[in-house]
mmCIF file of N, CA, C and O in Angstrom:
data_model
loop_
_atom_site.group_PDB
_atom_site.id
_atom_site.type_symbol
_atom_site.label_atom_id
_atom_site.label_comp_id
_atom_site.label_asym_id
_atom_site.label_seq_id
_atom_site.Cartn_x
_atom_site.Cartn_y
_atom_site.Cartn_z
ATOM 1 N N MET A 1343 0.850 -1.167 0.000
ATOM 2 C CA MET A 1343 0.000 0.000 0.000
ATOM 3 C C MET A 1343 0.903 1.241 0.000
ATOM 4 O O MET A 1343 1.861 1.317 0.764
ATOM 5 N N SER A 1344 0.550 2.211 -0.837
ATOM 6 C CA SER A 1344 1.355 3.428 -0.940
ATOM 7 C C SER A 1344 1.152 4.326 0.286
ATOM 8 O O SER A 1344 0.184 4.171 1.036
ATOM 9 N N ASP A 1345 2.058 5.276 0.457
ATOM 10 C CA ASP A 1345 1.930 6.220 1.567
ATOM 11 C C ASP A 1345 0.610 6.987 1.485
ATOM 12 O O ASP A 1345 -0.044 7.215 2.498
ATOM 13 N N ARG A 1346 0.226 7.374 0.273
ATOM 14 C CA ARG A 1346 -1.024 8.124 0.089
ATOM 15 C C ARG A 1346 -2.225 7.250 0.444
ATOM 16 O O ARG A 1346 -3.170 7.712 1.073
ATOM 17 N N GLU A 1347 -2.198 5.993 0.062
ATOM 18 C CA GLU A 1347 -3.294 5.089 0.413
ATOM 19 C C GLU A 1347 -3.397 4.929 1.926
ATOM 20 O O GLU A 1347 -4.500 4.858 2.463
ATOM 21 N N VAL A 1348 -2.268 4.887 2.603
ATOM 22 C CA VAL A 1348 -2.280 4.803 4.067
ATOM 23 C C VAL A 1348 -2.944 6.055 4.644
ATOM 24 O O VAL A 1348 -3.773 5.962 5.543
ATOM 25 N N GLU A 1349 -2.601 7.223 4.109
ATOM 26 C CA GLU A 1349 -3.229 8.462 4.580
ATOM 27 C C GLU A 1349 -4.738 8.435 4.370
ATOM 28 O O GLU A 1349 -5.506 8.858 5.240
ATOM 29 N N VAL A 1350 -5.162 7.926 3.231
ATOM 30 C CA VAL A 1350 -6.595 7.858 2.930
ATOM 31 C C VAL A 1350 -7.294 6.887 3.875
ATOM 32 O O VAL A 1350 -8.340 7.198 4.442
ATOM 33 N N VAL A 1351 -6.732 5.711 4.083
ATOM 34 C CA VAL A 1351 -7.377 4.733 4.960
ATOM 35 C C VAL A 1351 -7.392 5.224 6.409
ATOM 36 O O VAL A 1351 -8.357 4.980 7.141
ATOM 37 N N GLN A 1352 -6.374 5.958 6.815
ATOM 38 C CA GLN A 1352 -6.395 6.545 8.157
ATOM 39 C C GLN A 1352 -7.528 7.556 8.281
ATOM 40 O O GLN A 1352 -8.225 7.588 9.295
ATOM 41 N N ALA A 1353 -7.716 8.357 7.256
ATOM 42 C CA ALA A 1353 -8.794 9.344 7.269
ATOM 43 C C ALA A 1353 -10.169 8.662 7.291
ATOM 44 O O ALA A 1353 -11.069 9.084 8.015
ATOM 45 N N VAL A 1354 -10.303 7.598 6.516
ATOM 46 C CA VAL A 1354 -11.554 6.829 6.540
ATOM 47 C C VAL A 1354 -11.786 6.282 7.947
ATOM 48 O O VAL A 1354 -12.889 6.350 8.483
ATOM 49 N N GLY A 1355 -10.731 5.769 8.551
ATOM 50 C CA GLY A 1355 -10.825 5.220 9.901
ATOM 51 C C GLY A 1355 -11.221 6.258 10.935
ATOM 52 O O GLY A 1355 -11.827 5.925 11.953
ATOM 53 N N ARG A 1356 -10.890 7.516 10.671
ATOM 54 C CA ARG A 1356 -11.270 8.594 11.584
ATOM 55 C C ARG A 1356 -12.657 9.133 11.281
ATOM 56 O O ARG A 1356 -13.105 10.091 11.898
ATOM 57 N N GLY A 1357 -13.336 8.536 10.291
ATOM 58 C CA GLY A 1357 -14.704 8.925 9.984
ATOM 59 C C GLY A 1357 -14.843 10.095 9.041
ATOM 60 O O GLY A 1357 -15.919 10.674 8.912
ATOM 61 N N ARG A 1358 -13.772 10.443 8.327
ATOM 62 C CA ARG A 1358 -13.822 11.574 7.404
ATOM 63 C C ARG A 1358 -14.580 11.195 6.138
ATOM 64 O O ARG A 1358 -14.527 10.042 5.681
ATOM 65 N N THR A 1359 -15.302 12.163 5.567
ATOM 66 C CA THR A 1359 -16.010 11.938 4.305
ATOM 67 C C THR A 1359 -15.013 12.068 3.155
ATOM 68 O O THR A 1359 -13.907 12.582 3.324
ATOM 69 N N ASN A 1360 -15.428 11.626 1.977
ATOM 70 C CA ASN A 1360 -14.567 11.754 0.804
ATOM 71 C C ASN A 1360 -14.203 13.218 0.556
ATOM 72 O O ASN A 1360 -13.064 13.525 0.220
ATOM 73 N N HIS A 1361 -15.178 14.123 0.700
ATOM 74 C CA HIS A 1361 -14.917 15.540 0.489
ATOM 75 C C HIS A 1361 -13.897 16.071 1.499
ATOM 76 O O HIS A 1361 -12.997 16.847 1.141
ATOM 77 N N GLU A 1362 -14.024 15.658 2.733
ATOM 78 C CA GLU A 1362 -13.076 16.091 3.770
ATOM 79 C C GLU A 1362 -11.675 15.559 3.494
ATOM 80 O O GLU A 1362 -10.684 16.275 3.663
ATOM 81 N N ILE A 1363 -11.604 14.305 3.079
ATOM 82 C CA ILE A 1363 -10.310 13.705 2.768
ATOM 83 C C ILE A 1363 -9.655 14.454 1.612
ATOM 84 O O ILE A 1363 -8.468 14.788 1.662
ATOM 85 N N ALA A 1364 -10.426 14.736 0.577
ATOM 86 C CA ALA A 1364 -9.895 15.462 -0.579
ATOM 87 C C ALA A 1364 -9.341 16.821 -0.160
ATOM 88 O O ALA A 1364 -8.234 17.198 -0.563
ATOM 89 N N ALA A 1365 -10.089 17.543 0.651
ATOM 90 C CA ALA A 1365 -9.647 18.868 1.097
ATOM 91 C C ALA A 1365 -8.407 18.766 1.984
ATOM 92 O O ALA A 1365 -7.465 19.553 1.829
ATOM 93 N N ASP A 1366 -8.409 17.812 2.901
ATOM 94 C CA ASP A 1366 -7.278 17.656 3.831
ATOM 95 C C ASP A 1366 -5.982 17.279 3.116
ATOM 96 O O ASP A 1366 -4.904 17.731 3.493
ATOM 97 N N LEU A 1367 -6.090 16.433 2.102
ATOM 98 C CA LEU A 1367 -4.904 15.919 1.413
ATOM 99 C C LEU A 1367 -4.588 16.671 0.119
ATOM 100 O O LEU A 1367 -3.630 16.320 -0.572
ATOM 101 N N PHE A 1368 -5.408 17.678 -0.218
ATOM 102 C CA PHE A 1368 -5.207 18.483 -1.427
ATOM 103 C C PHE A 1368 -5.197 17.630 -2.685
ATOM 104 O O PHE A 1368 -4.324 17.762 -3.544
ATOM 105 N N ILE A 1369 -6.184 16.725 -2.767
ATOM 106 C CA ILE A 1369 -6.357 15.891 -3.947
ATOM 107 C C ILE A 1369 -7.823 15.974 -4.378
ATOM 108 O O ILE A 1369 -8.671 16.448 -3.622
ATOM 109 N N SER A 1370 -8.119 15.540 -5.592
ATOM 110 C CA SER A 1370 -9.487 15.630 -6.091
ATOM 111 C C SER A 1370 -10.374 14.548 -5.465
ATOM 112 O O SER A 1370 -9.885 13.523 -4.973
ATOM 113 N N LEU A 1371 -11.659 14.809 -5.514
ATOM 114 C CA LEU A 1371 -12.633 13.854 -5.000
ATOM 115 C C LEU A 1371 -12.532 12.527 -5.765
ATOM 116 O O LEU A 1371 -12.595 11.453 -5.161
ATOM 117 N N SER A 1372 -12.355 12.608 -7.071
ATOM 118 C CA SER A 1372 -12.248 11.374 -7.856
ATOM 119 C C SER A 1372 -10.991 10.585 -7.489
ATOM 120 O O SER A 1372 -11.001 9.348 -7.514
ATOM 121 N N THR A 1373 -9.923 11.279 -7.113
ATOM 122 C CA THR A 1373 -8.707 10.596 -6.677
ATOM 123 C C THR A 1373 -8.950 9.874 -5.358
ATOM 124 O O THR A 1373 -8.508 8.733 -5.175
ATOM 125 N N VAL A 1374 -9.667 10.519 -4.445
ATOM 126 C CA VAL A 1374 -10.014 9.871 -3.177
ATOM 127 C C VAL A 1374 -10.820 8.610 -3.447
ATOM 128 O O VAL A 1374 -10.525 7.540 -2.905
ATOM 129 N N LYS A 1375 -11.821 8.738 -4.291
ATOM 130 C CA LYS A 1375 -12.662 7.580 -4.610
ATOM 131 C C LYS A 1375 -11.844 6.462 -5.235
ATOM 132 O O LYS A 1375 -12.046 5.282 -4.933
ATOM 133 N N GLY A 1376 -10.895 6.827 -6.100
ATOM 134 C CA GLY A 1376 -10.024 5.828 -6.723
ATOM 135 C C GLY A 1376 -9.141 5.129 -5.708
ATOM 136 O O GLY A 1376 -8.970 3.905 -5.759
ATOM 137 N N HIS A 1377 -8.591 5.906 -4.779
ATOM 138 C CA HIS A 1377 -7.766 5.301 -3.727
ATOM 139 C C HIS A 1377 -8.600 4.348 -2.877
ATOM 140 O O HIS A 1377 -8.160 3.234 -2.561
ATOM 141 N N ILE A 1378 -9.787 4.776 -2.495
ATOM 142 C CA ILE A 1378 -10.636 3.922 -1.655
ATOM 143 C C ILE A 1378 -10.993 2.634 -2.387
ATOM 144 O O ILE A 1378 -10.931 1.540 -1.812
ATOM 145 N N ALA A 1379 -11.344 2.748 -3.658
ATOM 146 C CA ALA A 1379 -11.671 1.545 -4.440
ATOM 147 C C ALA A 1379 -10.467 0.607 -4.526
ATOM 148 O O ALA A 1379 -10.615 -0.613 -4.363
ATOM 149 N N GLY A 1380 -9.290 1.172 -4.758
ATOM 150 C CA GLY A 1380 -8.086 0.347 -4.841
ATOM 151 C C GLY A 1380 -7.746 -0.325 -3.523
ATOM 152 O O GLY A 1380 -7.362 -1.496 -3.491
ATOM 153 N N ILE A 1381 -7.898 0.418 -2.438
ATOM 154 C CA ILE A 1381 -7.621 -0.135 -1.112
ATOM 155 C C ILE A 1381 -8.599 -1.265 -0.801
ATOM 156 O O ILE A 1381 -8.207 -2.322 -0.292
ATOM 157 N N GLN A 1382 -9.872 -1.035 -1.106
ATOM 158 C CA GLN A 1382 -10.873 -2.081 -0.857
ATOM 159 C C GLN A 1382 -10.541 -3.346 -1.644
ATOM 160 O O GLN A 1382 -10.669 -4.450 -1.117
ATOM 161 N N THR A 1383 -10.102 -3.188 -2.867
ATOM 162 C CA THR A 1383 -9.730 -4.342 -3.681
ATOM 163 C C THR A 1383 -8.534 -5.067 -3.078
ATOM 164 O O THR A 1383 -8.543 -6.292 -2.931
ATOM 165 N N LYS A 1384 -7.500 -4.312 -2.698
ATOM 166 C CA LYS A 1384 -6.297 -4.925 -2.124
ATOM 167 C C LYS A 1384 -6.592 -5.674 -0.835
ATOM 168 O O LYS A 1384 -6.009 -6.725 -0.575
ATOM 169 N N LEU A 1385 -7.479 -5.119 -0.018
ATOM 170 C CA LEU A 1385 -7.761 -5.718 1.286
ATOM 171 C C LEU A 1385 -8.942 -6.691 1.264
ATOM 172 O O LEU A 1385 -9.183 -7.374 2.245
ATOM 173 N N GLY A 1386 -9.669 -6.718 0.166
ATOM 174 C CA GLY A 1386 -10.872 -7.552 0.101
ATOM 175 C C GLY A 1386 -11.986 -7.006 0.978
ATOM 176 O O GLY A 1386 -12.837 -7.759 1.440
ATOM 177 N N ALA A 1387 -11.967 -5.697 1.194
ATOM 178 C CA ALA A 1387 -12.982 -5.057 2.035
ATOM 179 C C ALA A 1387 -14.198 -4.701 1.178
ATOM 180 O O ALA A 1387 -14.056 -4.264 0.038
ATOM 181 N N ARG A 1388 -15.380 -4.873 1.749
ATOM 182 C CA ARG A 1388 -16.605 -4.596 1.014
ATOM 183 C C ARG A 1388 -17.085 -3.167 1.159
ATOM 184 O O ARG A 1388 -17.859 -2.695 0.327
ATOM 185 N N ASN A 1389 -16.645 -2.482 2.196
ATOM 186 C CA ASN A 1389 -17.144 -1.126 2.434
ATOM 187 C C ASN A 1389 -16.173 -0.342 3.315
ATOM 188 O O ASN A 1389 -15.160 -0.867 3.772
ATOM 189 N N ARG A 1390 -16.530 0.933 3.549
ATOM 190 C CA ARG A 1390 -15.679 1.821 4.352
ATOM 191 C C ARG A 1390 -15.548 1.336 5.789
ATOM 192 O O ARG A 1390 -14.508 1.530 6.415
ATOM 193 N N THR A 1391 -16.582 0.726 6.301
ATOM 194 C CA THR A 1391 -16.534 0.239 7.673
ATOM 195 C C THR A 1391 -15.445 -0.815 7.824
ATOM 196 O O THR A 1391 -14.683 -0.796 8.794
ATOM 197 N N GLU A 1392 -15.362 -1.713 6.879
ATOM 198 C CA GLU A 1392 -14.317 -2.730 6.933
ATOM 199 C C GLU A 1392 -12.929 -2.095 6.802
ATOM 200 O O GLU A 1392 -11.971 -2.572 7.422
ATOM 201 N N LEU A 1393 -12.809 -1.025 6.029
ATOM 202 C CA LEU A 1393 -11.529 -0.312 5.945
ATOM 203 C C LEU A 1393 -11.170 0.288 7.291
ATOM 204 O O LEU A 1393 -10.021 0.215 7.729
ATOM 205 N N ALA A 1394 -12.149 0.894 7.957
ATOM 206 C CA ALA A 1394 -11.909 1.503 9.266
ATOM 207 C C ALA A 1394 -11.505 0.443 10.291
ATOM 208 O O ALA A 1394 -10.578 0.649 11.080
ATOM 209 N N VAL A 1395 -12.159 -0.687 10.276
ATOM 210 C CA VAL A 1395 -11.830 -1.770 11.204
ATOM 211 C C VAL A 1395 -10.418 -2.266 10.922
ATOM 212 O O VAL A 1395 -9.621 -2.461 11.844
ATOM 213 N N TRP A 1396 -10.090 -2.441 9.651
ATOM 214 C CA TRP A 1396 -8.745 -2.897 9.298
ATOM 215 C C TRP A 1396 -7.693 -1.896 9.776
ATOM 216 O O TRP A 1396 -6.660 -2.292 10.324
ATOM 217 N N ALA A 1397 -7.950 -0.612 9.569
ATOM 218 C CA ALA A 1397 -7.006 0.426 9.997
ATOM 219 C C ALA A 1397 -6.793 0.368 11.504
ATOM 220 O O ALA A 1397 -5.657 0.468 11.989
ATOM 221 N N TRP A 1398 -7.853 0.193 12.243
ATOM 222 C CA TRP A 1398 -7.763 0.136 13.701
ATOM 223 C C TRP A 1398 -6.990 -1.135 14.131
ATOM 224 O O TRP A 1398 -6.085 -1.056 14.954
ATOM 225 N N GLN A 1399 -7.350 -2.266 13.559
ATOM 226 C CA GLN A 1399 -6.695 -3.516 13.930
ATOM 227 C C GLN A 1399 -5.217 -3.550 13.520
ATOM 228 O O GLN A 1399 -4.419 -4.225 14.153
ATOM 229 N N SER A 1400 -4.881 -2.798 12.478
ATOM 230 C CA SER A 1400 -3.499 -2.766 11.991
ATOM 231 C C SER A 1400 -2.650 -1.730 12.721
ATOM 232 O O SER A 1400 -1.460 -1.595 12.429
ATOM 233 N N GLY A 1401 -3.262 -0.997 13.610
ATOM 234 C CA GLY A 1401 -2.526 0.006 14.370
ATOM 235 C C GLY A 1401 -2.288 1.300 13.614
ATOM 236 O O GLY A 1401 -1.426 2.093 14.005
ATOM 237 N N LEU A 1402 -3.027 1.542 12.552
ATOM 238 C CA LEU A 1402 -2.854 2.772 11.788
ATOM 239 C C LEU A 1402 -3.562 3.967 12.430
ATOM 240 O O LEU A 1402 -3.297 5.102 12.061
ATOM 241 N N LEU A 1403 -4.427 3.681 13.356
ATOM 242 C CA LEU A 1403 -5.161 4.778 14.022
ATOM 243 C C LEU A 1403 -4.669 4.959 15.430
ATOM 244 O O LEU A 1403 -4.228 4.081 16.074
#
């Protein structure tokens, strides 16, 4: 997972919306959505909740 993907998954784990993540990281909304889709594929996660749980269990939060 790239450094940027880690930042995105940490933000998801903190409950941030896609718009908030985009603003915080100075990237476009479509880029955030692309990162989330890629992360979900890599982790086999079905939704944002599973990403947040993974981030917490992995010690990223």
